[in-house]
XYZ file of N, CA and C in Angstrom:
267
model
N -0.127 12.576 -9.885
C 0.094 11.150 -10.015
C -0.353 10.721 -11.401
N 0.546 10.108 -12.138
C 0.245 9.662 -13.499
C -0.360 8.266 -13.551
N -0.339 7.543 -12.444
C -0.899 6.193 -12.425
C -2.348 6.270 -11.959
N -3.268 5.743 -12.761
C -4.685 5.725 -12.407
C -5.143 4.272 -12.374
N -5.398 3.710 -11.182
C -5.861 2.323 -11.085
C -7.222 2.144 -11.760
N -7.450 0.948 -12.276
C -8.717 0.622 -12.924
C -9.602 -0.182 -11.984
N -10.892 -0.129 -12.220
C -11.914 -0.900 -11.496
C -11.766 -0.730 -9.988
N -11.609 -1.838 -9.253
C -11.574 -1.769 -7.791
C -10.144 -1.832 -7.253
N -9.189 -1.362 -8.026
C -7.789 -1.392 -7.580
C -7.404 -0.094 -6.887
N -6.385 -0.210 -6.018
C -5.935 0.908 -5.192
C -4.414 0.971 -5.286
N -3.850 2.167 -5.392
C -2.408 2.368 -5.396
C -2.006 2.858 -4.007
N -1.091 2.113 -3.362
C -0.692 2.402 -1.983
C 0.797 2.656 -1.932
N 1.189 3.697 -1.203
C 2.607 3.952 -0.938
C 2.910 3.354 0.426
N 3.716 2.276 0.476
C 4.000 1.625 1.762
C 4.741 2.562 2.717
N 4.463 2.403 4.009
C 5.180 3.157 5.037
C 6.614 2.651 5.104
N 7.500 3.483 5.585
C 8.907 3.090 5.719
C 9.044 1.997 6.770
N 9.986 1.082 6.558
C 10.242 0.003 7.518
C 10.840 0.593 8.794
N 10.549 -0.042 9.911
C 11.059 0.419 11.197
C 12.581 0.323 11.233
N 13.235 1.385 11.727
C 14.691 1.414 11.841
C 15.161 0.893 13.200
N 14.318 1.088 14.240
C 14.665 0.688 15.600
C 13.496 -0.024 16.242
N 13.804 -0.855 17.225
C 12.742 -1.459 18.020
C 12.335 -0.458 19.092
N 11.287 -0.769 19.831
C 10.809 0.115 20.894
C 11.886 0.318 21.951
N 12.680 -0.726 22.202
C 13.726 -0.631 23.230
C 14.995 0.047 22.723
N 15.071 0.409 21.422
C 16.200 1.158 20.902
C 17.215 0.342 20.131
N 16.954 -0.934 19.900
C 17.879 -1.772 19.136
C 17.722 -1.439 17.651
N 18.835 -1.170 16.970
C 18.805 -0.837 15.552
C 18.663 -2.119 14.736
N 17.717 -2.111 13.807
C 17.426 -3.282 12.979
C 18.231 -3.180 11.676
N 19.052 -4.192 11.357
C 19.799 -4.155 10.089
C 18.867 -4.346 8.896
N 19.313 -3.908 7.716
C 18.485 -4.000 6.506
C 18.035 -5.415 6.198
N 18.884 -6.398 6.464
C 18.539 -7.782 6.141
C 17.443 -8.348 7.039
N 17.200 -7.736 8.187
C 16.207 -8.251 9.129
C 14.904 -7.447 9.132
N 14.837 -6.370 8.353
C 13.626 -5.544 8.333
C 12.484 -6.293 7.662
N 11.312 -6.163 8.248
C 10.124 -6.788 7.671
C 9.424 -5.798 6.751
N 8.760 -6.345 5.761
C 7.974 -5.542 4.835
C 6.855 -4.853 5.621
N 6.688 -3.531 5.480
C 5.615 -2.851 6.216
C 4.237 -3.334 5.768
N 3.302 -3.363 6.701
C 1.947 -3.829 6.410
C 0.931 -2.697 6.442
N 1.433 -1.461 6.344
C 0.535 -0.314 6.301
C 1.080 0.690 5.303
N 0.207 1.564 4.844
C 0.625 2.566 3.879
C -0.470 3.588 3.642
N -0.177 4.524 2.747
C -1.124 5.593 2.434
C -1.659 5.399 1.020
N -2.959 5.547 0.868
C -3.599 5.415 -0.442
C -3.270 6.653 -1.272
N -2.714 6.428 -2.465
C -2.298 7.518 -3.340
C -3.299 7.737 -4.467
N -3.896 6.653 -4.968
C -4.885 6.755 -6.049
C -5.848 5.580 -5.952
N -7.083 5.786 -6.395
C -8.093 4.721 -6.381
C -8.803 4.667 -7.735
N -9.292 3.483 -8.068
C -10.098 3.313 -9.274
C -11.534 3.750 -9.016
N -12.383 3.580 -10.007
C -13.783 4.010 -9.891
C -14.679 2.957 -9.277
N -14.171 1.741 -9.083
C -14.987 0.665 -8.546
C -15.653 -0.117 -9.668
N -16.444 -1.100 -9.274
C -17.191 -1.896 -10.247
C -18.672 -1.753 -9.945
N -19.517 -2.312 -10.800
C -20.955 -2.214 -10.547
C -21.361 -3.031 -9.323
N -20.544 -4.049 -8.956
C -20.846 -4.883 -7.802
C -20.202 -4.372 -6.514
N -19.154 -3.567 -6.645
C -18.421 -3.122 -5.454
C -18.058 -1.644 -5.591
N -18.610 -0.820 -4.697
C -18.258 0.594 -4.716
C -16.986 0.807 -3.894
N -16.270 1.857 -4.203
C -15.013 2.135 -3.515
C -15.281 2.739 -2.138
N -14.689 2.131 -1.120
C -14.836 2.588 0.257
C -13.624 3.423 0.663
N -12.448 3.034 0.182
C -11.233 3.777 0.517
C -11.114 4.997 -0.377
N -10.429 6.022 0.127
C -10.239 7.261 -0.614
C -8.774 7.669 -0.551
N -8.390 8.543 -1.446
C -7.022 9.054 -1.459
C -6.724 9.722 -0.123
N -5.574 9.399 0.451
C -5.174 9.975 1.732
C -5.436 9.068 2.921
N -6.254 8.018 2.748
C -6.499 7.077 3.851
C -5.231 6.300 4.166
N -4.992 6.049 5.454
C -3.934 5.136 5.875
C -4.593 3.780 6.061
N -3.997 2.734 5.480
C -4.616 1.413 5.470
C -3.650 0.336 5.938
N -4.231 -0.765 6.409
C -3.493 -1.983 6.724
C -3.833 -3.006 5.666
N -2.829 -3.766 5.223
C -3.064 -4.785 4.207
C -2.286 -6.039 4.553
N -2.608 -7.143 3.898
C -1.976 -8.426 4.164
C -0.513 -8.465 3.747
N 0.218 -9.414 4.307
C 1.657 -9.528 4.073
C 1.990 -9.752 2.598
N 1.183 -10.511 1.891
C 1.466 -10.824 0.494
C 0.496 -10.138 -0.460
N -0.147 -9.082 -0.018
C -1.137 -8.377 -0.835
C -0.468 -7.510 -1.891
N -1.092 -7.432 -3.027
C -0.684 -6.498 -4.055
C 0.525 -6.882 -4.877
N 0.786 -6.053 -5.856
C 1.929 -6.200 -6.754
C 2.822 -4.980 -6.582
N 4.102 -5.229 -6.342
C 5.045 -4.126 -6.155
C 5.416 -3.533 -7.507
N 5.546 -2.195 -7.538
C 6.028 -1.525 -8.728
C 6.823 -0.296 -8.320
N 7.694 0.145 -9.204
C 8.493 1.331 -8.937
C 8.207 2.339 -10.036
N 7.884 3.569 -9.636
C 7.549 4.623 -10.586
C 8.292 5.885 -10.170
N 9.129 6.391 -11.041
C 9.911 7.609 -10.810
C 10.686 7.538 -9.493
N 11.303 6.390 -9.229
C 12.140 6.229 -8.046
C 11.401 5.921 -6.760
N 10.090 5.881 -6.777
C 9.285 5.586 -5.588
C 8.696 4.187 -5.713
N 8.591 3.486 -4.589
C 7.994 2.149 -4.589
C 6.527 2.238 -4.180
N 5.687 1.495 -4.898
C 4.253 1.465 -4.645
C 3.765 0.026 -4.673
N 2.554 -0.167 -4.157
C 1.839 -1.435 -4.276
C 0.508 -1.138 -4.951
N 0.127 -1.981 -5.896
C -1.208 -1.866 -6.478
C -1.955 -3.139 -6.112
N -3.145 -2.967 -5.531
C -3.896 -4.119 -5.032
C -5.386 -3.874 -5.185
N -6.143 -4.923 -5.059
C -7.602 -4.800 -5.063
C -8.061 -4.248 -3.717
N -9.172 -3.572 -3.733
C -9.716 -3.020 -2.493
C -9.973 -4.130 -1.476
N -10.328 -5.322 -1.940
C -10.609 -6.432 -1.019
C -9.364 -6.930 -0.306
N -8.148 -6.587 -0.798
C -6.902 -6.967 -0.117
C -6.618 -6.070 1.084
N -7.308 -4.950 1.181
C -7.117 -4.031 2.315
C -7.916 -4.556 3.488
N -7.229 -4.655 4.632
C -7.859 -5.217 5.837
C -8.592 -4.160 6.661
N -8.026 -2.940 6.739
C -8.631 -1.922 7.592
C -8.146 -0.528 7.184
N -8.954 0.450 7.482
C -8.568 1.856 7.340
C -8.231 2.345 8.742
N -7.049 2.966 8.897
C -6.672 3.454 10.231
C -6.602 4.967 10.248
């Protein structure tokens, strides 16, 4: 990974959007919701006030409007502060 987050930032690869509902109904692209979970790909070193709790490989839940979307080498990522992460799953 060539992207190295600074300070308390985390690089997350969002999970794929659901293709079907539990009952088997196929969801069209226009109705898919942005996923609210993903895998941590890279983490910064933290700050003197906040140490990093998340680590590379953790699956996390984050808020609907958390982070900044970016595309690198054809892959979509989110970069956000550690405080935007709600939970490690």
